[in-house]
C-alpha atoms as a PDB file:
ATOM      1  CA  MET A   1     119.636 100.943 106.870  1.00  0.00           C
ATOM      2  CA  ALA A   2     118.867 103.247 103.922  1.00  0.00           C
ATOM      3  CA  GLY A   3     116.691 100.574 102.331  1.00  0.00           C
ATOM      4  CA  LEU A   4     114.638 100.123 105.513  1.00  0.00           C
ATOM      5  CA  LEU A   5     114.193 103.866 105.828  1.00  0.00           C
ATOM      6  CA  ALA A   6     112.986 104.119 102.231  1.00  0.00           C
ATOM      7  CA  MET A   7     110.683 101.124 102.715  1.00  0.00           C
ATOM      8  CA  ALA A   8     109.097 102.862 105.715  1.00  0.00           C
ATOM      9  CA  GLY A   9     108.406 105.870 103.504  1.00  0.00           C
ATOM     10  CA  TRP A  10     106.826 103.712 100.798  1.00  0.00           C
ATOM     11  CA  LEU A  11     104.620 101.960 103.346  1.00  0.00           C
ATOM     12  CA  LEU A  12     103.442 105.329 104.664  1.00  0.00           C
ATOM     13  CA  LEU A  13     102.569 106.408 101.112  1.00  0.00           C
ATOM     14  CA  VAL A  14     100.552 103.250 100.505  1.00  0.00           C
ATOM     15  CA  ILE A  15      98.852 102.923 103.905  1.00  0.00           C
ATOM     16  CA  LEU A  16      98.398 106.548 105.066  1.00  0.00           C
ATOM     17  CA  PRO A  17      98.288 108.661 101.908  1.00  0.00           C
ATOM     18  CA  ARG A  18      96.093 111.411 103.397  1.00  0.00           C
ATOM     19  CA  ASN A  19      97.765 111.686 106.807  1.00  0.00           C
ATOM     20  CA  ASN A  20      99.681 114.987 106.863  1.00  0.00           C
ATOM     21  CA  ILE A  21     102.413 113.729 109.189  1.00  0.00           C
ATOM     22  CA  ALA A  22     102.892 110.569 107.116  1.00  0.00           C
ATOM     23  CA  ARG A  23     103.038 112.679 103.951  1.00  0.00           C
ATOM     24  CA  LEU A  24     105.644 114.980 105.511  1.00  0.00           C
ATOM     25  CA  VAL A  25     107.750 112.049 106.693  1.00  0.00           C
ATOM     26  CA  SER A  26     107.533 110.048 103.453  1.00  0.00           C
ATOM     27  CA  GLY A  27     107.740 112.977 101.041  1.00  0.00           C
ATOM     28  CA  VAL A  28     110.206 115.288 102.783  1.00  0.00           C
ATOM     29  CA  VAL A  29     111.878 113.961 105.933  1.00  0.00           C
ATOM     30  CA  ILE A  30     112.980 110.562 104.641  1.00  0.00           C
ATOM     31  CA  PRO A  31     114.157 111.852 101.236  1.00  0.00           C
ATOM     32  CA  LEU A  32     116.166 114.563 103.037  1.00  0.00           C
ATOM     33  CA  LEU A  33     117.707 112.028 105.424  1.00  0.00           C
ATOM     34  CA  LEU A  34     118.652 109.831 102.474  1.00  0.00           C
ATOM     35  CA  SER A  35     120.019 112.870 100.642  1.00  0.00           C
ATOM     36  CA  THR A  36     122.150 113.736 103.663  1.00  0.00           C
ATOM     37  CA  GLY A  37     123.579 110.219 103.705  1.00  0.00           C
ATOM     38  CA  TYR A  38     124.243 110.512  99.977  1.00  0.00           C
ATOM     39  CA  PHE A  39     126.012 113.834 100.484  1.00  0.00           C
ATOM     40  CA  ILE A  40     128.236 112.397 103.224  1.00  0.00           C
ATOM     41  CA  LEU A  41     129.178 109.357 101.133  1.00  0.00           C
ATOM     42  CA  ILE A  42     129.981 111.512  98.104  1.00  0.00           C
ATOM     43  CA  ALA A  43     131.949 114.048 100.165  1.00  0.00           C
ATOM     44  CA  MET A  44     134.022 111.328 101.814  1.00  0.00           C
ATOM     45  CA  ASN A  45     134.629 109.118  98.776  1.00  0.00           C
ATOM     46  CA  LEU A  46     134.380 110.936  95.441  1.00  0.00           C
ATOM     47  CA  GLN A  47     137.660 112.835  95.508  1.00  0.00           C
ATOM     48  CA  GLY A  48     140.416 110.734  94.044  1.00  0.00           C
ATOM     49  CA  ALA A  49     138.063 107.954  92.950  1.00  0.00           C
ATOM     50  CA  GLU A  50     138.636 106.468  89.523  1.00  0.00           C
ATOM     51  CA  GLY A  51     135.914 107.067  86.960  1.00  0.00           C
ATOM     52  CA  GLY A  52     133.380 109.851  86.719  1.00  0.00           C
ATOM     53  CA  PHE A  53     130.163 110.873  85.032  1.00  0.00           C
ATOM     54  CA  GLY A  54     131.393 111.458  81.477  1.00  0.00           C
ATOM     55  CA  SER A  55     130.369 108.070  80.114  1.00  0.00           C
ATOM     56  CA  LEU A  56     128.764 104.813  81.149  1.00  0.00           C
ATOM     57  CA  ALA A  57     132.230 103.261  81.388  1.00  0.00           C
ATOM     58  CA  ASP A  58     133.308 106.063  83.741  1.00  0.00           C
ATOM     59  CA  VAL A  59     130.266 105.517  85.962  1.00  0.00           C
ATOM     60  CA  ALA A  60     130.907 101.760  86.025  1.00  0.00           C
ATOM     61  CA  MET A  61     134.483 102.447  87.109  1.00  0.00           C
ATOM     62  CA  LEU A  62     133.283 104.882  89.778  1.00  0.00           C
ATOM     63  CA  PHE A  63     130.873 102.287  91.134  1.00  0.00           C
ATOM     64  CA  GLN A  64     133.705  99.790  91.597  1.00  0.00           C
ATOM     65  CA  LYS A  65     134.230 101.556  94.928  1.00  0.00           C
ATOM     66  CA  PRO A  66     131.593 100.086  97.308  1.00  0.00           C
ATOM     67  CA  GLU A  67     130.977 103.379  99.113  1.00  0.00           C
ATOM     68  CA  LEU A  68     130.147 105.099  95.830  1.00  0.00           C
ATOM     69  CA  LEU A  69     127.972 102.214  94.715  1.00  0.00           C
ATOM     70  CA  LEU A  70     126.074 102.655  98.000  1.00  0.00           C
ATOM     71  CA  ALA A  71     125.804 106.375  97.276  1.00  0.00           C
ATOM     72  CA  GLY A  72     124.307 105.543  93.877  1.00  0.00           C
ATOM     73  CA  TRP A  73     121.788 103.225  95.508  1.00  0.00           C
ATOM     74  CA  ILE A  74     120.809 105.900  98.051  1.00  0.00           C
ATOM     75  CA  HIS A  75     120.427 108.370  95.174  1.00  0.00           C
ATOM     76  CA  TYR A  76     117.803 106.068  93.638  1.00  0.00           C
ATOM     77  CA  LEU A  77     116.069 105.488  96.961  1.00  0.00           C
ATOM     78  CA  ALA A  78     115.780 109.213  97.723  1.00  0.00           C
ATOM     79  CA  PHE A  79     114.603 110.319  94.291  1.00  0.00           C
ATOM     80  CA  ASP A  80     112.183 107.459  93.687  1.00  0.00           C
ATOM     81  CA  LEU A  81     110.542 108.038  97.091  1.00  0.00           C
ATOM     82  CA  PHE A  82     110.301 111.767  96.405  1.00  0.00           C
ATOM     83  CA  ILE A  83     108.596 111.029  93.080  1.00  0.00           C
ATOM     84  CA  GLY A  84     106.255 108.507  94.733  1.00  0.00           C
ATOM     85  CA  ALA A  85     105.221 111.130  97.283  1.00  0.00           C
ATOM     86  CA  TRP A  86     104.577 113.587  94.463  1.00  0.00           C
ATOM     87  CA  GLU A  87     102.429 110.982  92.685  1.00  0.00           C
ATOM     88  CA  VAL A  88     100.297 110.606  95.820  1.00  0.00           C
ATOM     89  CA  ARG A  89      99.862 114.369  96.285  1.00  0.00           C
ATOM     90  CA  ASP A  90      99.177 114.916  92.585  1.00  0.00           C
ATOM     91  CA  SER A  91      96.662 112.078  92.422  1.00  0.00           C
ATOM     92  CA  GLN A  92      94.772 113.584  95.344  1.00  0.00           C
ATOM     93  CA  ARG A  93      94.660 116.976  93.608  1.00  0.00           C
ATOM     94  CA  HIS A  94      93.204 115.299  90.514  1.00  0.00           C
ATOM     95  CA  GLY A  95      90.718 113.067  92.321  1.00  0.00           C
ATOM     96  CA  ILE A  96      92.374 109.794  91.342  1.00  0.00           C
ATOM     97  CA  HIS A  97      91.419 107.019  93.755  1.00  0.00           C
ATOM     98  CA  HIS A  98      94.365 105.829  95.808  1.00  0.00           C
ATOM     99  CA  LEU A  99      93.818 102.164  94.945  1.00  0.00           C
ATOM    100  CA  VAL A 100      94.401 103.065  91.296  1.00  0.00           C
ATOM    101  CA  VAL A 101      97.669 104.806  92.213  1.00  0.00           C
ATOM    102  CA  ILE A 102      99.154 101.972  94.292  1.00  0.00           C
ATOM    103  CA  PRO A 103     100.386  99.962  91.250  1.00  0.00           C
ATOM    104  CA  SER A 104     102.256 103.002  89.973  1.00  0.00           C
ATOM    105  CA  LEU A 105     103.789 103.452  93.436  1.00  0.00           C
ATOM    106  CA  VAL A 106     104.989  99.844  93.402  1.00  0.00           C
ATOM    107  CA  MET A 107     106.448 100.330  89.937  1.00  0.00           C
ATOM    108  CA  THR A 108     108.085 103.620  90.938  1.00  0.00           C
ATOM    109  CA  PHE A 109     109.640 101.849  93.926  1.00  0.00           C
ATOM    110  CA  MET A 110     110.886  98.937  91.851  1.00  0.00           C
ATOM    111  CA  LEU A 111     111.459 100.470  88.405  1.00  0.00           C
ATOM    112  CA  GLY A 112     111.616 104.243  88.947  1.00  0.00           C
ATOM    113  CA  PRO A 113     110.859 105.933  85.626  1.00  0.00           C
ATOM    114  CA  ILE A 114     108.499 103.154  84.487  1.00  0.00           C
ATOM    115  CA  GLY A 115     106.337 103.831  87.552  1.00  0.00           C
ATOM    116  CA  LEU A 116     106.310 107.541  86.758  1.00  0.00           C
ATOM    117  CA  LEU A 117     105.371 106.776  83.156  1.00  0.00           C
ATOM    118  CA  PHE A 118     102.565 104.524  84.394  1.00  0.00           C
ATOM    119  CA  TYR A 119     101.333 107.223  86.792  1.00  0.00           C
ATOM    120  CA  PHE A 120     101.241 109.792  83.982  1.00  0.00           C
ATOM    121  CA  ALA A 121      99.231 107.337  81.869  1.00  0.00           C
ATOM    122  CA  ILE A 122      96.702 106.986  84.718  1.00  0.00           C
ATOM    123  CA  ARG A 123      96.613 110.736  85.263  1.00  0.00           C
ATOM    124  CA  THR A 124      96.186 111.498  81.571  1.00  0.00           C
ATOM    125  CA  ALA A 125      93.361 108.960  81.281  1.00  0.00           C
ATOM    126  CA  LYS A 126      91.607 110.566  84.274  1.00  0.00           C
ATOM    127  CA  THR A 127      92.115 114.222  83.326  1.00  0.00           C
ATOM    128  CA  ARG A 128      92.022 113.779  79.522  1.00  0.00           C
ATOM    129  CA  ALA A 129      95.052 116.075  79.332  1.00  0.00           C
ATOM    130  CA  LEU A 130      98.771 115.997  79.999  1.00  0.00           C
ATOM    131  CA  LYS A 131      99.311 119.111  82.078  1.00  0.00           C
ATOM    132  CA  LEU A 132     102.007 119.668  84.657  1.00  0.00           C
ATOM    133  CA  GLU A 133      99.996 122.278  86.569  1.00  0.00           C
ATOM    134  CA  GLU A 134      96.407 123.202  87.001  1.00  0.00           C
ATOM    135  CA  ALA A 135      95.493 126.822  86.343  1.00  0.00           C
END
């Protein structure tokens, strides 16, 4: 269910990048729904679970519990979609054609940080600067 919800958000970003309702749904509503699911899974399953966040071995142990592995997956889905929505909004502010942004959206969906890195490369090539905000 979470994967289908995230996929709907990604499709909205690719197909309707300038539609305000689609942008609200893909960039805010769906990430918040996923975050709520994440919160519920963590609240119901983290206490008493073996493992933790202190080391990779601890995380691997934590993810032995299927509910917490699902929570980890939803964490990725929510944050990657949020970043993809930011890429779309930011590209529009900087006049980057949407067709140029779509490959970075696909990479952000599939490979998270690599897609963000790719988007920043596109943005830097277009703006000739690596700025986080415009004055």
